[in-house]
């Protein structure tokens, strides 16, 4: 399938006025660590608290007006974006999620008037329910990552980053299904073929990483994580986000739960930003020295939709328990 900068430029026109242009701000602390300008693209400030609004709005706005409604599976933020976009268009939305999705995300989606279905213990089970609804009720399914409209919407982030800082040498992108990384990499490399785009994800259940190594989409077991938004597979029948990530990402780097915890603390205590675990993996990669930028670098702070009780525990240095996962506490600066 052809996918190019033109799709992303078109998406920018479609989403204007619904998804916001977000600030792209320097982090003095991270710049010191990196030895280079290090900037944060604050997608946590989108109306639904995550960048996924961009792709969801582009996909929903592109549907014919007589579409009976939309459905999707989601780790939370895509569902919230789709619910928001569907409400804007006066369309019905049914969001399918697994029991691994934090309650704060489920509540946020219900508050937008969407119908929520909680099914099973994995993103794959939620995806099967969403497929069933398409067949049974004629709803249009919007994939969280493997859809050209969604990828184009996410790619608009890179247009804004490079518009503000044409000298960016490295972009660090949180990576799960790869819709964000695919869109950002296609846009960034069309503008500057020399730029490095690196996907970052957690070391347990990293489906895109495993698939890139295997040379084709593979399934991996799903685990509880501080970066819950990075959970889930890429789909064995992946058509677009896998080949785009394979062809355009320079590298994929993995970080541990403890490294995510430390990066969440850095973002909060140094930059005063509240963000979910998935949002800080780019910081974690630089804090650990796994990535050493050789010029101005930027990462995307992808979302803020996290359980505040969990967040305050982590900031206080207490142990965090998510499902069967326990992440040891650490006091910041200790
Ligand atoms: C979805 C999501 C990601 C990863 O995006 P993909 O397109 O699935 O790779 C990262 N961070 C947050 C907060 C998300 O919601």
PDB file of C-alpha atoms in Angstrom, residues 20-324:
ATOM      1  CA  UNK A  20      -4.531  20.705  19.037  1.00  0.00           C
ATOM      2  CA  UNK A  21      -1.067  21.782  17.984  1.00  0.00           C
ATOM      3  CA  UNK A  22       0.846  21.027  21.181  1.00  0.00           C
ATOM      4  CA  UNK A  23       3.872  22.806  22.693  1.00  0.00           C
ATOM      5  CA  UNK A  24       7.376  21.521  21.922  1.00  0.00           C
ATOM      6  CA  UNK A  25       9.487  22.631  24.861  1.00  0.00           C
ATOM      7  CA  UNK A  26      13.108  22.198  25.921  1.00  0.00           C
ATOM      8  CA  UNK A  27      13.888  20.117  29.001  1.00  0.00           C
ATOM      9  CA  UNK A  28      16.904  21.754  30.683  1.00  0.00           C
ATOM     10  CA  UNK A  29      17.593  18.665  32.810  1.00  0.00           C
ATOM     11  CA  UNK A  30      17.405  16.192  29.924  1.00  0.00           C
ATOM     12  CA  UNK A  31      19.459  18.534  27.735  1.00  0.00           C
ATOM     13  CA  UNK A  32      22.199  18.408  30.373  1.00  0.00           C
ATOM     14  CA  UNK A  33      22.026  14.594  30.501  1.00  0.00           C
ATOM     15  CA  UNK A  34      22.049  14.276  26.708  1.00  0.00           C
ATOM     16  CA  UNK A  35      24.703  16.931  26.130  1.00  0.00           C
ATOM     17  CA  UNK A  36      22.396  18.201  23.359  1.00  0.00           C
ATOM     18  CA  UNK A  37      19.194  20.201  23.174  1.00  0.00           C
ATOM     19  CA  UNK A  38      16.478  17.790  24.276  1.00  0.00           C
ATOM     20  CA  UNK A  39      12.860  18.732  23.638  1.00  0.00           C
ATOM     21  CA  UNK A  40       9.507  17.365  24.741  1.00  0.00           C
ATOM     22  CA  UNK A  41       6.483  17.279  22.423  1.00  0.00           C
ATOM     23  CA  UNK A  42       3.632  17.606  24.898  1.00  0.00           C
ATOM     24  CA  UNK A  43       0.896  15.400  23.469  1.00  0.00           C
ATOM     25  CA  UNK A  44      -0.245  14.835  27.037  1.00  0.00           C
ATOM     26  CA  UNK A  45      -1.922  18.234  26.589  1.00  0.00           C
ATOM     27  CA  UNK A  46      -4.316  17.064  23.837  1.00  0.00           C
ATOM     28  CA  UNK A  47      -8.023  17.353  24.722  1.00  0.00           C
ATOM     29  CA  UNK A  48      -8.275  13.602  25.506  1.00  0.00           C
ATOM     30  CA  UNK A  49      -4.870  13.543  27.182  1.00  0.00           C
ATOM     31  CA  UNK A  50      -3.041  11.661  24.423  1.00  0.00           C
ATOM     32  CA  UNK A  51      -1.790  11.983  20.834  1.00  0.00           C
ATOM     33  CA  UNK A  52      -4.193   9.242  19.698  1.00  0.00           C
ATOM     34  CA  UNK A  53      -6.777  11.968  19.139  1.00  0.00           C
ATOM     35  CA  UNK A  54      -4.961  12.914  15.934  1.00  0.00           C
ATOM     36  CA  UNK A  55      -5.281   9.551  14.204  1.00  0.00           C
ATOM     37  CA  UNK A  56      -8.772   8.913  15.555  1.00  0.00           C
ATOM     38  CA  UNK A  57     -10.078  12.274  14.338  1.00  0.00           C
ATOM     39  CA  UNK A  58      -8.518  11.809  10.906  1.00  0.00           C
ATOM     40  CA  UNK A  59     -10.061   8.331  10.581  1.00  0.00           C
ATOM     41  CA  UNK A  60     -13.542   9.241  11.896  1.00  0.00           C
ATOM     42  CA  UNK A  61     -13.776  12.473   9.863  1.00  0.00           C
ATOM     43  CA  UNK A  62     -12.893  10.519   6.716  1.00  0.00           C
ATOM     44  CA  UNK A  63     -15.895   8.148   7.047  1.00  0.00           C
ATOM     45  CA  UNK A  64     -19.035   8.649   4.966  1.00  0.00           C
ATOM     46  CA  UNK A  65     -21.774  10.541   6.847  1.00  0.00           C
ATOM     47  CA  UNK A  66     -24.150   7.571   6.757  1.00  0.00           C
ATOM     48  CA  UNK A  67     -21.725   5.192   8.539  1.00  0.00           C
ATOM     49  CA  UNK A  68     -23.776   3.508  11.314  1.00  0.00           C
ATOM     50  CA  UNK A  69     -21.044   4.005  13.915  1.00  0.00           C
ATOM     51  CA  UNK A  70     -17.509   3.056  14.812  1.00  0.00           C
ATOM     52  CA  UNK A  71     -15.823   0.442  16.957  1.00  0.00           C
ATOM     53  CA  UNK A  72     -12.256  -0.278  17.993  1.00  0.00           C
ATOM     54  CA  UNK A  73     -10.123  -2.224  20.403  1.00  0.00           C
ATOM     55  CA  UNK A  74      -7.849  -0.157  22.570  1.00  0.00           C
ATOM     56  CA  UNK A  75      -5.444  -0.067  25.489  1.00  0.00           C
ATOM     57  CA  UNK A  76      -7.421   3.054  26.434  1.00  0.00           C
ATOM     58  CA  UNK A  77      -6.157   6.111  24.626  1.00  0.00           C
ATOM     59  CA  UNK A  78      -7.209   5.160  21.098  1.00  0.00           C
ATOM     60  CA  UNK A  79     -10.664   4.368  22.444  1.00  0.00           C
ATOM     61  CA  UNK A  80     -10.825   7.758  24.066  1.00  0.00           C
ATOM     62  CA  UNK A  81      -9.767   9.449  20.837  1.00  0.00           C
ATOM     63  CA  UNK A  82     -12.329   7.510  18.803  1.00  0.00           C
ATOM     64  CA  UNK A  83     -15.061   8.233  21.370  1.00  0.00           C
ATOM     65  CA  UNK A  84     -14.224  11.951  21.248  1.00  0.00           C
ATOM     66  CA  UNK A  85     -14.132  12.083  17.443  1.00  0.00           C
ATOM     67  CA  UNK A  86     -17.387  10.088  17.150  1.00  0.00           C
ATOM     68  CA  UNK A  87     -19.116  12.478  19.556  1.00  0.00           C
ATOM     69  CA  UNK A  88     -17.915  15.423  17.433  1.00  0.00           C
ATOM     70  CA  UNK A  89     -19.612  13.798  14.436  1.00  0.00           C
ATOM     71  CA  UNK A  90     -22.693  12.607  16.320  1.00  0.00           C
ATOM     72  CA  UNK A  91     -21.813   8.965  15.632  1.00  0.00           C
ATOM     73  CA  UNK A  92     -22.215   5.931  17.854  1.00  0.00           C
ATOM     74  CA  UNK A  93     -18.958   4.462  19.242  1.00  0.00           C
ATOM     75  CA  UNK A  94     -18.375   1.044  20.854  1.00  0.00           C
ATOM     76  CA  UNK A  95     -14.941   0.687  22.500  1.00  0.00           C
ATOM     77  CA  UNK A  96     -13.608  -2.817  23.313  1.00  0.00           C
ATOM     78  CA  UNK A  97     -10.920  -3.174  25.959  1.00  0.00           C
ATOM     79  CA  UNK A  98      -9.349  -5.911  28.061  1.00  0.00           C
ATOM     80  CA  UNK A  99      -9.287  -6.094  31.853  1.00  0.00           C
ATOM     81  CA  UNK A 100      -5.635  -4.879  31.749  1.00  0.00           C
ATOM     82  CA  UNK A 101      -6.829  -1.361  30.879  1.00  0.00           C
ATOM     83  CA  UNK A 102      -6.654   0.946  33.936  1.00  0.00           C
ATOM     84  CA  UNK A 103      -9.981   2.119  35.362  1.00  0.00           C
ATOM     85  CA  UNK A 104      -9.052   5.791  34.867  1.00  0.00           C
ATOM     86  CA  UNK A 105      -8.980   5.195  31.104  1.00  0.00           C
ATOM     87  CA  UNK A 106     -12.262   3.255  31.093  1.00  0.00           C
ATOM     88  CA  UNK A 107     -13.974   6.057  33.047  1.00  0.00           C
ATOM     89  CA  UNK A 108     -12.635   8.702  30.659  1.00  0.00           C
ATOM     90  CA  UNK A 109     -14.134   6.869  27.679  1.00  0.00           C
ATOM     91  CA  UNK A 110     -17.536   6.340  29.336  1.00  0.00           C
ATOM     92  CA  UNK A 111     -17.633  10.058  30.179  1.00  0.00           C
ATOM     93  CA  UNK A 112     -17.528  10.805  26.440  1.00  0.00           C
ATOM     94  CA  UNK A 113     -20.759   8.858  25.951  1.00  0.00           C
ATOM     95  CA  UNK A 114     -19.249   5.795  24.253  1.00  0.00           C
ATOM     96  CA  UNK A 115     -20.456   2.240  24.846  1.00  0.00           C
ATOM     97  CA  UNK A 116     -17.635   0.333  26.619  1.00  0.00           C
ATOM     98  CA  UNK A 117     -17.155  -3.465  26.418  1.00  0.00           C
ATOM     99  CA  UNK A 118     -14.588  -5.083  28.718  1.00  0.00           C
ATOM    100  CA  UNK A 119     -13.560  -8.502  27.355  1.00  0.00           C
ATOM    101  CA  UNK A 120     -10.780 -10.905  28.310  1.00  0.00           C
ATOM    102  CA  UNK A 121      -7.252 -10.360  29.547  1.00  0.00           C
ATOM    103  CA  UNK A 122      -5.495  -9.211  26.369  1.00  0.00           C
ATOM    104  CA  UNK A 123      -5.675  -6.662  23.623  1.00  0.00           C
ATOM    105  CA  UNK A 124      -6.142  -9.532  21.157  1.00  0.00           C
ATOM    106  CA  UNK A 125      -9.352 -10.648  22.868  1.00  0.00           C
ATOM    107  CA  UNK A 126     -10.634  -7.075  22.737  1.00  0.00           C
ATOM    108  CA  UNK A 127      -9.788  -7.009  19.043  1.00  0.00           C
ATOM    109  CA  UNK A 128     -11.869 -10.139  18.401  1.00  0.00           C
ATOM    110  CA  UNK A 129     -14.882  -8.531  20.081  1.00  0.00           C
ATOM    111  CA  UNK A 130     -14.450  -5.422  17.965  1.00  0.00           C
ATOM    112  CA  UNK A 131     -14.299  -7.594  14.801  1.00  0.00           C
ATOM    113  CA  UNK A 132     -17.447  -9.423  15.892  1.00  0.00           C
ATOM    114  CA  UNK A 133     -19.288  -6.098  16.278  1.00  0.00           C
ATOM    115  CA  UNK A 134     -18.297  -5.075  12.772  1.00  0.00           C
ATOM    116  CA  UNK A 135     -19.815  -8.223  11.347  1.00  0.00           C
ATOM    117  CA  UNK A 136     -22.881  -8.287  13.621  1.00  0.00           C
ATOM    118  CA  UNK A 137     -23.831  -4.597  13.716  1.00  0.00           C
ATOM    119  CA  UNK A 138     -22.177  -3.147  10.639  1.00  0.00           C
ATOM    120  CA  UNK A 139     -19.970  -0.814  12.670  1.00  0.00           C
ATOM    121  CA  UNK A 140     -16.781   0.449  11.041  1.00  0.00           C
ATOM    122  CA  UNK A 141     -13.648  -0.746  12.818  1.00  0.00           C
ATOM    123  CA  UNK A 142     -10.817   1.710  13.334  1.00  0.00           C
ATOM    124  CA  UNK A 143      -7.515  -0.031  14.108  1.00  0.00           C
ATOM    125  CA  UNK A 144      -5.432   1.732  16.770  1.00  0.00           C
ATOM    126  CA  UNK A 145      -2.314   1.521  14.569  1.00  0.00           C
ATOM    127  CA  UNK A 146      -2.760  -0.434  11.337  1.00  0.00           C
ATOM    128  CA  UNK A 147      -4.841   2.085   9.402  1.00  0.00           C
ATOM    129  CA  UNK A 148      -3.503   4.649   6.906  1.00  0.00           C
ATOM    130  CA  UNK A 149      -5.747   7.444   8.257  1.00  0.00           C
ATOM    131  CA  UNK A 150      -4.632   6.744  11.824  1.00  0.00           C
ATOM    132  CA  UNK A 151      -0.951   6.608  10.876  1.00  0.00           C
ATOM    133  CA  UNK A 152      -1.298   9.831   8.875  1.00  0.00           C
ATOM    134  CA  UNK A 153      -2.920  11.581  11.841  1.00  0.00           C
ATOM    135  CA  UNK A 154      -0.110  10.512  14.183  1.00  0.00           C
ATOM    136  CA  UNK A 155       2.465  11.624  11.595  1.00  0.00           C
ATOM    137  CA  UNK A 156       1.298  15.239  11.907  1.00  0.00           C
ATOM    138  CA  UNK A 157       3.242  15.341  15.189  1.00  0.00           C
ATOM    139  CA  UNK A 158       6.519  15.183  13.239  1.00  0.00           C
ATOM    140  CA  UNK A 159       5.413  18.063  10.982  1.00  0.00           C
ATOM    141  CA  UNK A 160       5.001  20.240  14.068  1.00  0.00           C
ATOM    142  CA  UNK A 161       8.271  19.081  15.662  1.00  0.00           C
ATOM    143  CA  UNK A 162      10.342  19.750  12.544  1.00  0.00           C
ATOM    144  CA  UNK A 163       8.432  22.945  11.812  1.00  0.00           C
ATOM    145  CA  UNK A 164       9.612  24.275  15.170  1.00  0.00           C
ATOM    146  CA  UNK A 165      13.088  22.679  15.095  1.00  0.00           C
ATOM    147  CA  UNK A 166      14.280  21.859  11.543  1.00  0.00           C
ATOM    148  CA  UNK A 167      17.674  20.992  13.069  1.00  0.00           C
ATOM    149  CA  UNK A 168      16.398  17.939  14.976  1.00  0.00           C
ATOM    150  CA  UNK A 169      18.832  15.050  14.481  1.00  0.00           C
ATOM    151  CA  UNK A 170      17.042  12.351  16.489  1.00  0.00           C
ATOM    152  CA  UNK A 171      13.408  11.634  17.335  1.00  0.00           C
ATOM    153  CA  UNK A 172      12.653   9.106  20.084  1.00  0.00           C
ATOM    154  CA  UNK A 173       9.194   7.577  19.643  1.00  0.00           C
ATOM    155  CA  UNK A 174       7.295   5.416  22.154  1.00  0.00           C
ATOM    156  CA  UNK A 175       6.465   2.226  20.233  1.00  0.00           C
ATOM    157  CA  UNK A 176       3.666  -0.306  20.518  1.00  0.00           C
ATOM    158  CA  UNK A 177       1.576  -1.179  17.449  1.00  0.00           C
ATOM    159  CA  UNK A 178       3.738   1.268  15.534  1.00  0.00           C
ATOM    160  CA  UNK A 179       1.132   3.676  14.166  1.00  0.00           C
ATOM    161  CA  UNK A 180       2.840   6.601  15.855  1.00  0.00           C
ATOM    162  CA  UNK A 181       6.357   5.515  14.905  1.00  0.00           C
ATOM    163  CA  UNK A 182       5.334   4.790  11.298  1.00  0.00           C
ATOM    164  CA  UNK A 183       3.668   8.179  10.815  1.00  0.00           C
ATOM    165  CA  UNK A 184       6.438  10.104  12.536  1.00  0.00           C
ATOM    166  CA  UNK A 185       9.195   8.272  10.654  1.00  0.00           C
ATOM    167  CA  UNK A 186       7.580   8.712   7.229  1.00  0.00           C
ATOM    168  CA  UNK A 187       6.996  12.435   7.808  1.00  0.00           C
ATOM    169  CA  UNK A 188      10.375  13.135   9.395  1.00  0.00           C
ATOM    170  CA  UNK A 189      12.391  11.266   6.759  1.00  0.00           C
ATOM    171  CA  UNK A 190      10.492  12.853   3.887  1.00  0.00           C
ATOM    172  CA  UNK A 191      11.498  16.239   5.309  1.00  0.00           C
ATOM    173  CA  UNK A 192      15.050  15.277   6.348  1.00  0.00           C
ATOM    174  CA  UNK A 193      16.303  11.878   5.119  1.00  0.00           C
ATOM    175  CA  UNK A 194      19.288  12.052   7.530  1.00  0.00           C
ATOM    176  CA  UNK A 195      17.198  12.245  10.709  1.00  0.00           C
ATOM    177  CA  UNK A 196      17.331   9.241  13.061  1.00  0.00           C
ATOM    178  CA  UNK A 197      13.983   7.890  14.265  1.00  0.00           C
ATOM    179  CA  UNK A 198      14.234   5.377  17.092  1.00  0.00           C
ATOM    180  CA  UNK A 199      11.350   3.389  18.554  1.00  0.00           C
ATOM    181  CA  UNK A 200      11.421   2.775  22.305  1.00  0.00           C
ATOM    182  CA  UNK A 201       9.339   0.216  24.140  1.00  0.00           C
ATOM    183  CA  UNK A 202       9.259  -1.874  27.313  1.00  0.00           C
ATOM    184  CA  UNK A 203      11.308  -5.055  27.452  1.00  0.00           C
ATOM    185  CA  UNK A 204       8.409  -7.391  28.351  1.00  0.00           C
ATOM    186  CA  UNK A 205       5.829  -8.105  25.649  1.00  0.00           C
ATOM    187  CA  UNK A 206       7.433  -5.937  22.947  1.00  0.00           C
ATOM    188  CA  UNK A 207       5.491  -7.239  19.948  1.00  0.00           C
ATOM    189  CA  UNK A 208       6.897  -4.900  17.280  1.00  0.00           C
ATOM    190  CA  UNK A 209      10.473  -5.533  18.411  1.00  0.00           C
ATOM    191  CA  UNK A 210       9.961  -9.312  18.275  1.00  0.00           C
ATOM    192  CA  UNK A 211       8.246  -9.022  14.882  1.00  0.00           C
ATOM    193  CA  UNK A 212      11.024  -6.889  13.379  1.00  0.00           C
ATOM    194  CA  UNK A 213      13.573  -9.467  14.552  1.00  0.00           C
ATOM    195  CA  UNK A 214      11.542 -12.339  13.108  1.00  0.00           C
ATOM    196  CA  UNK A 215      11.008 -10.489   9.833  1.00  0.00           C
ATOM    197  CA  UNK A 216       7.228 -10.888  10.071  1.00  0.00           C
ATOM    198  CA  UNK A 217       4.473 -10.150  12.616  1.00  0.00           C
ATOM    199  CA  UNK A 218       4.614 -12.503  15.617  1.00  0.00           C
ATOM    200  CA  UNK A 219       2.582 -12.794  18.810  1.00  0.00           C
ATOM    201  CA  UNK A 220       4.146 -12.323  22.239  1.00  0.00           C
ATOM    202  CA  UNK A 221       2.581 -12.813  25.675  1.00  0.00           C
ATOM    203  CA  UNK A 222       1.102  -9.624  27.124  1.00  0.00           C
ATOM    204  CA  UNK A 223       2.323  -8.435  30.563  1.00  0.00           C
ATOM    205  CA  UNK A 224       1.261  -5.831  33.062  1.00  0.00           C
ATOM    206  CA  UNK A 225       3.502  -2.753  32.754  1.00  0.00           C
ATOM    207  CA  UNK A 226       3.908   0.795  33.978  1.00  0.00           C
ATOM    208  CA  UNK A 227       3.708   1.524  30.251  1.00  0.00           C
ATOM    209  CA  UNK A 228       0.271  -0.083  29.861  1.00  0.00           C
ATOM    210  CA  UNK A 229      -0.399   1.935  26.697  1.00  0.00           C
ATOM    211  CA  UNK A 230       2.444   0.038  25.000  1.00  0.00           C
ATOM    212  CA  UNK A 231       0.827  -3.382  25.576  1.00  0.00           C
ATOM    213  CA  UNK A 232      -0.768  -5.606  22.950  1.00  0.00           C
ATOM    214  CA  UNK A 233       0.223  -7.246  19.689  1.00  0.00           C
ATOM    215  CA  UNK A 234       0.647  -5.789  16.226  1.00  0.00           C
ATOM    216  CA  UNK A 235      -1.781  -8.234  14.568  1.00  0.00           C
ATOM    217  CA  UNK A 236      -0.576 -11.284  12.641  1.00  0.00           C
ATOM    218  CA  UNK A 237      -2.252  -9.835   9.526  1.00  0.00           C
ATOM    219  CA  UNK A 238      -0.566  -6.440   9.952  1.00  0.00           C
ATOM    220  CA  UNK A 239      -0.572  -4.640   6.593  1.00  0.00           C
ATOM    221  CA  UNK A 240       0.927  -1.226   7.131  1.00  0.00           C
ATOM    222  CA  UNK A 241       2.471  -0.284  10.488  1.00  0.00           C
ATOM    223  CA  UNK A 242       4.839  -3.289  10.443  1.00  0.00           C
ATOM    224  CA  UNK A 243       6.311  -2.694   6.955  1.00  0.00           C
ATOM    225  CA  UNK A 244       6.558   1.065   7.603  1.00  0.00           C
ATOM    226  CA  UNK A 245       8.384   0.539  10.900  1.00  0.00           C
ATOM    227  CA  UNK A 246      10.625  -2.069   9.265  1.00  0.00           C
ATOM    228  CA  UNK A 247      11.526   0.279   6.415  1.00  0.00           C
ATOM    229  CA  UNK A 248      11.785   3.598   8.277  1.00  0.00           C
ATOM    230  CA  UNK A 249      12.848   3.042  11.892  1.00  0.00           C
ATOM    231  CA  UNK A 250      16.608   3.198  12.481  1.00  0.00           C
ATOM    232  CA  UNK A 251      16.495   1.146  15.661  1.00  0.00           C
ATOM    233  CA  UNK A 252      14.263  -0.188  18.422  1.00  0.00           C
ATOM    234  CA  UNK A 253      15.453   0.109  22.019  1.00  0.00           C
ATOM    235  CA  UNK A 254      13.963  -1.648  25.073  1.00  0.00           C
ATOM    236  CA  UNK A 255      13.687  -0.272  28.610  1.00  0.00           C
ATOM    237  CA  UNK A 256      12.817  -1.989  31.905  1.00  0.00           C
ATOM    238  CA  UNK A 257      10.020  -1.205  34.366  1.00  0.00           C
ATOM    239  CA  UNK A 258      12.543   0.309  36.812  1.00  0.00           C
ATOM    240  CA  UNK A 259      13.911   2.537  34.045  1.00  0.00           C
ATOM    241  CA  UNK A 260      10.364   3.662  33.208  1.00  0.00           C
ATOM    242  CA  UNK A 261       9.740   4.413  36.901  1.00  0.00           C
ATOM    243  CA  UNK A 262      12.913   6.529  37.080  1.00  0.00           C
ATOM    244  CA  UNK A 263      12.015   8.434  33.910  1.00  0.00           C
ATOM    245  CA  UNK A 264       8.504   9.173  35.222  1.00  0.00           C
ATOM    246  CA  UNK A 265      10.159  10.677  38.296  1.00  0.00           C
ATOM    247  CA  UNK A 266      12.559  12.749  36.185  1.00  0.00           C
ATOM    248  CA  UNK A 267       9.739  14.153  34.049  1.00  0.00           C
ATOM    249  CA  UNK A 268       7.735  15.039  37.145  1.00  0.00           C
ATOM    250  CA  UNK A 269      10.436  16.336  39.490  1.00  0.00           C
ATOM    251  CA  UNK A 270      12.592  18.079  36.862  1.00  0.00           C
ATOM    252  CA  UNK A 271      10.038  19.213  34.270  1.00  0.00           C
ATOM    253  CA  UNK A 272       6.910  19.196  36.481  1.00  0.00           C
ATOM    254  CA  UNK A 273       4.976  17.099  33.979  1.00  0.00           C
ATOM    255  CA  UNK A 274       2.492  14.351  34.860  1.00  0.00           C
ATOM    256  CA  UNK A 275       2.599  11.603  32.243  1.00  0.00           C
ATOM    257  CA  UNK A 276       1.945   7.888  31.911  1.00  0.00           C
ATOM    258  CA  UNK A 277       4.713   5.287  31.772  1.00  0.00           C
ATOM    259  CA  UNK A 278       4.409   4.879  27.998  1.00  0.00           C
ATOM    260  CA  UNK A 279       5.195   8.577  27.590  1.00  0.00           C
ATOM    261  CA  UNK A 280       8.590   8.548  29.231  1.00  0.00           C
ATOM    262  CA  UNK A 281      10.363   5.674  27.468  1.00  0.00           C
ATOM    263  CA  UNK A 282      12.208   8.157  25.246  1.00  0.00           C
ATOM    264  CA  UNK A 283      13.605   9.869  28.335  1.00  0.00           C
ATOM    265  CA  UNK A 284      14.456   6.459  29.832  1.00  0.00           C
ATOM    266  CA  UNK A 285      16.476   5.509  26.745  1.00  0.00           C
ATOM    267  CA  UNK A 286      18.656   8.610  27.138  1.00  0.00           C
ATOM    268  CA  UNK A 287      18.864   8.498  30.966  1.00  0.00           C
ATOM    269  CA  UNK A 288      20.215   4.936  30.731  1.00  0.00           C
ATOM    270  CA  UNK A 289      22.653   5.767  27.937  1.00  0.00           C
ATOM    271  CA  UNK A 290      20.954   3.259  25.619  1.00  0.00           C
ATOM    272  CA  UNK A 291      20.569   6.124  23.142  1.00  0.00           C
ATOM    273  CA  UNK A 292      23.173   8.914  22.843  1.00  0.00           C
ATOM    274  CA  UNK A 293      21.842  11.745  20.664  1.00  0.00           C
ATOM    275  CA  UNK A 294      24.490  13.266  18.394  1.00  0.00           C
ATOM    276  CA  UNK A 295      22.510  16.454  17.802  1.00  0.00           C
ATOM    277  CA  UNK A 296      19.275  18.126  18.937  1.00  0.00           C
ATOM    278  CA  UNK A 297      16.818  15.440  20.015  1.00  0.00           C
ATOM    279  CA  UNK A 298      13.106  15.323  20.700  1.00  0.00           C
ATOM    280  CA  UNK A 299      10.735  12.804  22.213  1.00  0.00           C
ATOM    281  CA  UNK A 300       6.962  12.622  22.313  1.00  0.00           C
ATOM    282  CA  UNK A 301       5.318  12.750  25.735  1.00  0.00           C
ATOM    283  CA  UNK A 302       2.455  10.685  24.388  1.00  0.00           C
ATOM    284  CA  UNK A 303      -0.196  10.810  27.132  1.00  0.00           C
ATOM    285  CA  UNK A 304      -1.259  11.618  30.671  1.00  0.00           C
ATOM    286  CA  UNK A 305      -4.101   9.156  31.258  1.00  0.00           C
ATOM    287  CA  UNK A 306      -2.892   7.297  34.287  1.00  0.00           C
ATOM    288  CA  UNK A 307      -4.231   6.265  37.630  1.00  0.00           C
ATOM    289  CA  UNK A 308      -3.315   9.132  39.964  1.00  0.00           C
ATOM    290  CA  UNK A 309      -3.133   6.877  43.034  1.00  0.00           C
ATOM    291  CA  UNK A 310      -0.458   4.837  41.244  1.00  0.00           C
ATOM    292  CA  UNK A 311       1.296   7.999  40.117  1.00  0.00           C
ATOM    293  CA  UNK A 312       1.487   9.492  43.609  1.00  0.00           C
ATOM    294  CA  UNK A 313       2.842   6.210  44.987  1.00  0.00           C
ATOM    295  CA  UNK A 314       5.617   6.154  42.407  1.00  0.00           C
ATOM    296  CA  UNK A 315       6.484   9.802  43.067  1.00  0.00           C
ATOM    297  CA  UNK A 316       6.603   9.117  46.824  1.00  0.00           C
ATOM    298  CA  UNK A 317       9.095   6.293  46.241  1.00  0.00           C
ATOM    299  CA  UNK A 318       6.640   3.553  47.215  1.00  0.00           C
ATOM    300  CA  UNK A 319       6.262   0.158  45.541  1.00  0.00           C
ATOM    301  CA  UNK A 320       3.817   0.124  42.628  1.00  0.00           C
ATOM    302  CA  UNK A 321       1.601  -2.910  41.995  1.00  0.00           C
ATOM    303  CA  UNK A 322      -0.068  -3.378  38.606  1.00  0.00           C
ATOM    304  CA  UNK A 323      -1.774  -6.738  38.196  1.00  0.00           C
ATOM    305  CA  UNK A 324       0.902  -9.372  38.867  1.00  0.00           C
TER     306      UNK A 324
END
